[in-house]
Amino acid sequence: MNIVCLDMEGVLVPEIWIAFSEASGIPELRRTTRDEPDYNKLMNFRLNILREHGLGLKEIQATIAKIDPLPGAREFLDELRAATQVLILSDTFEQFAKPLMEKLNWPTIFCNTLEVGENGEITGFRMRCEKSKLTTVKALQSIGYETIAAGDSFNDLAMIQASKAGFLFKSTEQIKRDYPQLPAYEEFSDLLAAIKAAL
C-alpha cells in the first residue's frame, strides 16, 4: 500500500509569505524554508516583523484569498488521487491553508496552527509535532504504508530521503546541486509519471 506525501507551498501553490511580502512591501518577509532550514527561527523572525508593522492574520488572509494554485496543480492532484492515496504535509497553518485546499478540490492536509489574539495579532504558533514531515512519514510506514514524497525545500529533504521514492520539484539550484542523487523535476507531467512509476 502506497501513500504519496507532497509539500504544499512552492509545489502546489505559490509561496504565501513571498506573496504577502509583495503585497505588504516588506522585502524581509520573502525568506522561506528555501533560505532558512530552521523553521522555528524563520517563524519567530516573521512574527517579529509582523508586530513591528502592526500586521496580523486578517491582512495575510486577504493576500491568500488572491492566490491561485500553480498552473496544472489541481489537475495533477486529481489524477494522482485517482491512482493512489495522497497526503499534503505542510509547515503552513490551518488559518492559511483552508482557502487553498478549496481551490485544490479539498485534498487532505496535515499542517500546524497559529495562536491569534482577539485583535487578530498572530501571537505564536503551534507545530503539530517535532520534525512534522519526517515524523508523519515514519508513522505512516509504521502502520503499513510505503511512502513516496516530493517537495522543494530544506524542510522536505528528510521525508523525501526516508521514503521508498522521493523527488525534488521546482526546487532551488543549490538544493539540486547539494542532493544530486534526488531526481528533480519542473513539470507536473514529469512528476506524475515518476510517482506512477514508483507505485
CSV table of C-alpha atoms in Angstrom, one decimal:
chain,number,residue,atom,x,y,z
A,1,MET,CA,0.0,0.0,0.0
A,2,ASN,CA,1.4,3.4,-1.1
A,3,ILE,CA,0.7,6.9,0.0
A,4,VAL,CA,2.1,10.0,-1.6
A,5,CYS,CA,3.3,12.8,0.6
A,6,LEU,CA,3.5,16.2,-1.0
A,7,ASP,CA,4.7,19.6,0.2
A,8,MET,CA,2.3,22.4,-0.5
A,9,GLU,CA,4.0,25.8,-0.9
A,10,GLY,CA,6.3,26.0,-3.9
A,11,VAL,CA,4.9,22.7,-5.1
A,12,LEU,CA,1.2,23.1,-5.5
A,13,VAL,CA,0.7,26.8,-4.7
A,14,PRO,CA,2.9,29.9,-4.7
A,15,GLU,CA,4.8,30.7,-1.5
A,16,ILE,CA,2.3,32.5,0.8
A,17,TRP,CA,5.0,34.6,2.5
A,18,ILE,CA,6.5,35.8,-0.7
A,19,ALA,CA,3.1,36.8,-2.0
A,20,PHE,CA,2.5,38.7,1.3
A,21,SER,CA,5.9,40.3,1.1
A,22,GLU,CA,5.0,41.7,-2.2
A,23,ALA,CA,1.5,42.8,-1.1
A,24,SER,CA,2.8,44.5,2.1
A,25,GLY,CA,6.0,45.9,0.6
A,26,ILE,CA,8.2,44.3,3.3
A,27,PRO,CA,11.1,42.5,1.5
A,28,GLU,CA,12.3,40.7,4.6
A,29,LEU,CA,9.2,38.5,4.5
A,30,ARG,CA,10.4,36.9,1.3
A,31,ARG,CA,12.5,34.5,3.4
A,32,THR,CA,11.2,30.9,3.2
A,33,THR,CA,12.3,27.4,4.1
A,34,ARG,CA,14.3,27.5,0.9
A,35,ASP,CA,16.5,30.1,2.6
A,36,GLU,CA,16.3,29.2,6.3
A,37,PRO,CA,16.4,25.5,7.3
A,38,ASP,CA,15.4,26.3,11.0
A,39,TYR,CA,11.7,26.7,10.8
A,40,ASN,CA,11.2,28.0,14.4
A,41,LYS,CA,13.8,30.6,13.8
A,42,LEU,CA,12.1,31.6,10.5
A,43,MET,CA,8.7,31.9,12.0
A,44,ASN,CA,9.8,33.9,15.0
A,45,PHE,CA,11.6,36.2,12.6
A,46,ARG,CA,8.4,36.6,10.6
A,47,LEU,CA,6.2,37.2,13.7
A,48,ASN,CA,8.6,40.0,14.9
A,49,ILE,CA,8.3,41.7,11.6
A,50,LEU,CA,4.5,41.5,11.6
A,51,ARG,CA,4.5,43.0,15.1
A,52,GLU,CA,6.8,45.8,14.0
A,53,HIS,CA,4.4,46.7,11.2
A,54,GLY,CA,1.2,46.2,13.0
A,55,LEU,CA,0.1,43.4,10.7
A,56,GLY,CA,-2.0,40.4,11.6
A,57,LEU,CA,-3.9,37.4,10.4
A,58,LYS,CA,-6.6,39.4,8.5
A,59,GLU,CA,-4.0,41.1,6.3
A,60,ILE,CA,-2.3,37.8,5.4
A,61,GLN,CA,-5.7,36.1,4.7
A,62,ALA,CA,-6.6,38.9,2.3
A,63,THR,CA,-3.5,38.1,0.3
A,64,ILE,CA,-4.1,34.4,0.4
A,65,ALA,CA,-7.6,34.9,-1.0
A,66,LYS,CA,-6.0,36.2,-4.2
A,67,ILE,CA,-3.6,33.3,-4.5
A,68,ASP,CA,-4.4,30.6,-7.1
A,69,PRO,CA,-2.7,27.1,-7.3
A,70,LEU,CA,0.2,26.8,-9.7
A,71,PRO,CA,-1.0,26.1,-13.2
A,72,GLY,CA,-1.7,22.4,-13.6
A,73,ALA,CA,-1.6,21.7,-9.8
A,74,ARG,CA,-5.3,20.8,-9.4
A,75,GLU,CA,-5.3,18.6,-12.5
A,76,PHE,CA,-2.1,16.9,-11.3
A,77,LEU,CA,-3.6,16.3,-7.8
A,78,ASP,CA,-6.9,15.0,-9.3
A,79,GLU,CA,-5.1,12.5,-11.5
A,80,LEU,CA,-2.7,11.4,-8.7
A,81,ARG,CA,-5.6,11.0,-6.2
A,82,ALA,CA,-7.4,8.8,-8.7
A,83,ALA,CA,-4.3,6.5,-8.7
A,84,THR,CA,-3.3,6.4,-5.0
A,85,GLN,CA,-3.8,8.0,-1.6
A,86,VAL,CA,-2.3,11.5,-1.3
A,87,LEU,CA,-1.5,13.5,1.8
A,88,ILE,CA,-0.2,17.1,1.8
A,89,LEU,CA,2.3,17.6,4.5
A,90,SER,CA,3.0,21.3,5.1
A,91,ASP,CA,4.6,23.6,7.7
A,92,THR,CA,1.9,26.1,6.9
A,93,PHE,CA,-1.1,26.8,9.2
A,94,GLU,CA,-4.7,25.8,9.2
A,95,GLN,CA,-5.7,29.5,9.1
A,96,PHE,CA,-3.7,29.9,5.8
A,97,ALA,CA,-4.4,26.6,4.1
A,98,LYS,CA,-8.2,26.3,4.0
A,99,PRO,CA,-9.0,28.6,1.0
A,100,LEU,CA,-6.1,27.0,-0.9
A,101,MET,CA,-7.4,23.5,-0.2
A,102,GLU,CA,-10.8,24.5,-1.6
A,103,LYS,CA,-9.1,25.6,-4.8
A,104,LEU,CA,-7.3,22.3,-5.0
A,105,ASN,CA,-10.6,20.2,-4.6
A,106,TRP,CA,-10.2,19.5,-0.9
A,107,PRO,CA,-7.2,17.2,-0.6
A,108,THR,CA,-6.2,16.0,2.9
A,109,ILE,CA,-3.6,18.3,4.6
A,110,PHE,CA,-1.7,17.9,7.8
A,111,CYS,CA,-0.3,21.2,8.9
A,112,ASN,CA,0.1,23.5,12.0
A,113,THR,CA,-1.9,26.1,13.7
A,114,LEU,CA,-1.4,29.8,14.6
A,115,GLU,CA,-2.1,31.4,18.0
A,116,VAL,CA,-4.1,34.5,17.3
A,117,GLY,CA,-5.2,37.2,19.7
A,118,GLU,CA,-8.7,38.7,19.8
A,119,ASN,CA,-7.4,41.7,17.9
A,120,GLY,CA,-6.1,39.5,15.1
A,121,GLU,CA,-2.4,39.7,16.1
A,122,ILE,CA,-0.5,36.4,15.5
A,123,THR,CA,1.0,35.9,18.9
A,124,GLY,CA,2.6,32.5,18.3
A,125,PHE,CA,2.3,29.2,16.5
A,126,ARG,CA,1.9,25.5,17.5
A,127,MET,CA,3.6,22.8,15.5
A,128,ARG,CA,1.7,19.6,15.1
A,129,CYS,CA,4.7,17.6,16.2
A,130,GLU,CA,8.5,17.8,16.0
A,131,LYS,CA,10.0,17.3,12.5
A,132,SER,CA,6.4,17.0,11.4
A,133,LYS,CA,7.1,15.8,7.8
A,134,LEU,CA,9.6,13.1,8.7
A,135,THR,CA,7.6,12.1,11.8
A,136,THR,CA,4.4,11.7,9.7
A,137,VAL,CA,6.2,9.6,7.1
A,138,LYS,CA,7.7,7.4,9.7
A,139,ALA,CA,4.3,7.0,11.4
A,140,LEU,CA,2.7,6.1,8.0
A,141,GLN,CA,5.4,3.5,7.5
A,142,SER,CA,4.8,2.1,10.9
A,143,ILE,CA,1.1,1.3,10.0
A,144,GLY,CA,2.0,-0.5,6.8
A,145,TYR,CA,2.3,2.2,4.1
A,146,GLU,CA,5.1,2.7,1.7
A,147,THR,CA,5.7,6.4,1.2
A,148,ILE,CA,6.6,8.4,-1.9
A,149,ALA,CA,7.4,12.0,-1.3
A,150,ALA,CA,8.0,15.2,-3.2
A,151,GLY,CA,9.0,18.7,-2.1
A,152,ASP,CA,11.1,21.8,-2.9
A,153,SER,CA,12.8,23.0,0.3
A,154,PHE,CA,15.2,22.1,3.1
A,155,ASN,CA,12.3,21.0,5.3
A,156,ASP,CA,11.2,18.4,2.8
A,157,LEU,CA,14.5,16.6,2.5
A,158,ALA,CA,14.1,14.3,5.5
A,159,MET,CA,10.7,13.0,4.3
A,160,ILE,CA,12.0,12.6,0.7
A,161,GLN,CA,15.1,10.7,1.8
A,162,ALA,CA,13.1,8.4,4.2
A,163,SER,CA,10.6,7.4,1.5
A,164,LYS,CA,10.8,4.4,-0.9
A,165,ALA,CA,10.9,7.0,-3.7
A,166,GLY,CA,11.5,10.7,-3.3
A,167,PHE,CA,11.6,13.7,-5.7
A,168,LEU,CA,12.6,17.3,-5.7
A,169,PHE,CA,10.0,19.5,-7.5
A,170,LYS,CA,10.6,23.1,-8.5
A,171,SER,CA,13.5,23.2,-6.1
A,172,THR,CA,16.4,25.7,-5.9
A,173,GLU,CA,19.6,25.2,-7.9
A,174,GLN,CA,21.5,25.0,-4.7
A,175,ILE,CA,19.4,22.2,-3.2
A,176,LYS,CA,19.6,20.3,-6.5
A,177,ARG,CA,23.4,20.6,-6.5
A,178,ASP,CA,23.7,19.6,-2.9
A,179,TYR,CA,21.4,16.5,-3.4
A,180,PRO,CA,22.3,15.2,-6.9
A,181,GLN,CA,21.0,11.7,-6.0
A,182,LEU,CA,17.4,13.0,-5.8
A,183,PRO,CA,15.6,13.1,-9.2
A,184,ALA,CA,14.4,16.7,-9.8
A,185,TYR,CA,11.5,17.8,-11.9
A,186,GLU,CA,10.0,21.1,-13.0
A,187,GLU,CA,6.8,20.0,-14.7
A,188,PHE,CA,3.7,18.3,-13.2
A,189,SER,CA,3.5,15.8,-16.0
A,190,ASP,CA,7.1,14.6,-15.3
A,191,LEU,CA,6.5,14.4,-11.5
A,192,LEU,CA,3.2,12.5,-12.1
A,193,ALA,CA,5.0,10.0,-14.4
A,194,ALA,CA,7.8,9.5,-11.9
A,195,ILE,CA,5.4,8.9,-9.0
A,196,LYS,CA,3.2,6.5,-11.0
A,197,ALA,CA,6.3,4.5,-12.0
A,198,ALA,CA,7.2,4.2,-8.3
A,199,LEU,CA,3.8,3.0,-7.2
